[in-house]
One Martini backbone bead per residue (centre of mass of N, CA, C, O) as a GRO file, in nm:
protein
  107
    1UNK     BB    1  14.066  13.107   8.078
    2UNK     BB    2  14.007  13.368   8.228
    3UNK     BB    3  14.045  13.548   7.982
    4UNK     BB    4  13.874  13.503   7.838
    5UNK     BB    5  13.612  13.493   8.054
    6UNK     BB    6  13.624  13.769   8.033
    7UNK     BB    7  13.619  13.915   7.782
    8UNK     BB    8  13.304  13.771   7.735
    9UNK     BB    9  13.174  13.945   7.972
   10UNK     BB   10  13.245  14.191   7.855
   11UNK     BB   11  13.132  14.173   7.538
   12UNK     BB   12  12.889  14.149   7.647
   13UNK     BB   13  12.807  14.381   7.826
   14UNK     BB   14  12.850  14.580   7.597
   15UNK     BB   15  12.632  14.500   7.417
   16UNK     BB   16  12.390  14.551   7.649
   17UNK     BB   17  12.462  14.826   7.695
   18UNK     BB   18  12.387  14.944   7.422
   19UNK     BB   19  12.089  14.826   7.445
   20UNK     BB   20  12.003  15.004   7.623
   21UNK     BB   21  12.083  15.263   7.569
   22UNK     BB   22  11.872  15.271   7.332
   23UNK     BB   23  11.638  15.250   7.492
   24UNK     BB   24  11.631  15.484   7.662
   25UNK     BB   25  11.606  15.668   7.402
   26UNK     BB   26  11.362  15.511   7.240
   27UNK     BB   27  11.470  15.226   7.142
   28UNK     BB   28  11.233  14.952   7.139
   29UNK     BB   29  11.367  14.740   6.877
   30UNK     BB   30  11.527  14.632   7.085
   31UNK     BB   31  11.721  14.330   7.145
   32UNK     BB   32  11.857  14.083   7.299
   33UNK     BB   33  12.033  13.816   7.290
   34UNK     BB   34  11.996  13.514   7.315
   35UNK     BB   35  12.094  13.186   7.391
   36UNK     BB   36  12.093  12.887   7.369
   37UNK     BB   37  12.271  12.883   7.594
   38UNK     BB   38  12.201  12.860   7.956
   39UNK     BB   39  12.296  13.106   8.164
   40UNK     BB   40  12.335  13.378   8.420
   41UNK     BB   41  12.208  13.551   8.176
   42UNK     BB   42  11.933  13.476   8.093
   43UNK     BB   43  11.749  13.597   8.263
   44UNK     BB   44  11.832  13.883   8.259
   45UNK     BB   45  11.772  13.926   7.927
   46UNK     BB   46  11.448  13.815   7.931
   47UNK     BB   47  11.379  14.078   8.149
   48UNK     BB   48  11.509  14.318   7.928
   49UNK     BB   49  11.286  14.247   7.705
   50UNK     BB   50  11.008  14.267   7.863
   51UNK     BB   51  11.077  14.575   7.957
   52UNK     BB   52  11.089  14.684   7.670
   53UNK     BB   53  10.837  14.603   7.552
   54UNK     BB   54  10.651  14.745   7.736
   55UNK     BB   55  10.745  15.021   7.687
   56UNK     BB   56  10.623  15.013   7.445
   57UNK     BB   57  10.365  15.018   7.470
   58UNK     BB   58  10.344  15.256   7.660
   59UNK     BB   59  10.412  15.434   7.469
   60UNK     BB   60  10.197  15.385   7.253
   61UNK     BB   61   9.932  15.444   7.414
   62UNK     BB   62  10.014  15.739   7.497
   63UNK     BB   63   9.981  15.837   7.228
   64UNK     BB   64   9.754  15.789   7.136
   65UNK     BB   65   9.608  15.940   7.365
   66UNK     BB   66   9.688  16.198   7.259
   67UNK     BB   67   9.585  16.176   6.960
   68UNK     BB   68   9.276  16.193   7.074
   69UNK     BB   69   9.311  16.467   7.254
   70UNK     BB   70   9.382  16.633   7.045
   71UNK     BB   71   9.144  16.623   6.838
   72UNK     BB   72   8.963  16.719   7.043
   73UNK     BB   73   9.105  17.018   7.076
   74UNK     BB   74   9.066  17.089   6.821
   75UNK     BB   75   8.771  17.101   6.773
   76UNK     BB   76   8.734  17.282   7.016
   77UNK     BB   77   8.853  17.517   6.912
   78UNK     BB   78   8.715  17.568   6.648
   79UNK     BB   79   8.450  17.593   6.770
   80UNK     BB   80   8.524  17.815   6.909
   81UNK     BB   81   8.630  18.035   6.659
   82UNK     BB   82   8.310  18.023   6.571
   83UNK     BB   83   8.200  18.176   6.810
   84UNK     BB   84   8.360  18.421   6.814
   85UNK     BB   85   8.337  18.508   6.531
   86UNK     BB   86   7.980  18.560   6.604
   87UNK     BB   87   8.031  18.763   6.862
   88UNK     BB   88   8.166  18.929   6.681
   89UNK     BB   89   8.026  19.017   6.492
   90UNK     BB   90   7.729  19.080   6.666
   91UNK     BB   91   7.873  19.343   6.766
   92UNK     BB   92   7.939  19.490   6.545
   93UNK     BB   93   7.643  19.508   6.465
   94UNK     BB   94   7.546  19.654   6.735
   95UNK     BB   95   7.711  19.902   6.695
   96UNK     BB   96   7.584  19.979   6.420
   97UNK     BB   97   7.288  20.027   6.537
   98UNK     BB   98   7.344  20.227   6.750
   99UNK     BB   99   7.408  20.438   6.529
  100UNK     BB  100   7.148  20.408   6.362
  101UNK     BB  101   6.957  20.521   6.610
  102UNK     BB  102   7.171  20.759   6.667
  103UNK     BB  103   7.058  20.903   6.407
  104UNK     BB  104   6.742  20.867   6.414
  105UNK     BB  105   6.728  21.062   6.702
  106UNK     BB  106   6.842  21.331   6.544
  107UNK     BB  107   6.632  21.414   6.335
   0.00000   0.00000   0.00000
């Protein structure tokens, strides 16, 4: 019966490590399987399953977040790149006037 009862608490162990590691790697799609029969692993087994969920959660907010972030920086790049080249072109422009400038001072 002890060989038995290893076996089993092994290959669960086994199980449950497998799925944490997975968790770990950043797929949150995983879940412990809980048992029908509630013995000394199911509130841990319950507990690795809502630290996992929440992990997804606080993942999933923390893109969005990003992706929020990134859009607003990419609008203000854009915005920048129209600025600047604006102020070279009119830059541009001024020294094409100065130049045309000294030389109607020059005639």
């Amino acid at each position: 019966m002890a060989k038995t009862a290893s076996i089993t608490l092994t290959e669960r162990l086994t199980s449950i490590i497998s799925v944490l590691q997975k968790v770990a790697m950043g797929d949150f799609s995983q879940t412990i399987e809980i048992p029908e029969k509630e013995d000394e692993f199911t509130e841990l087994l319950v507990a690795l399953n809502l630290m996992a969920d929440d992990l997804k959660e606080l993942t999933t907010g923390l893109e969005e977040k990003i992706n929020e972030k990134t859009k607003i920086l990419e609008k203000k790049l854009t915005e920048t790149e129209r600025l600047n080249k604006l102020m070279v072109d009119r830059e541009l422009e001024m020294r094409e006037l100065k130049k045309r400038i000294k030389e109607l001072e020059n005639k």
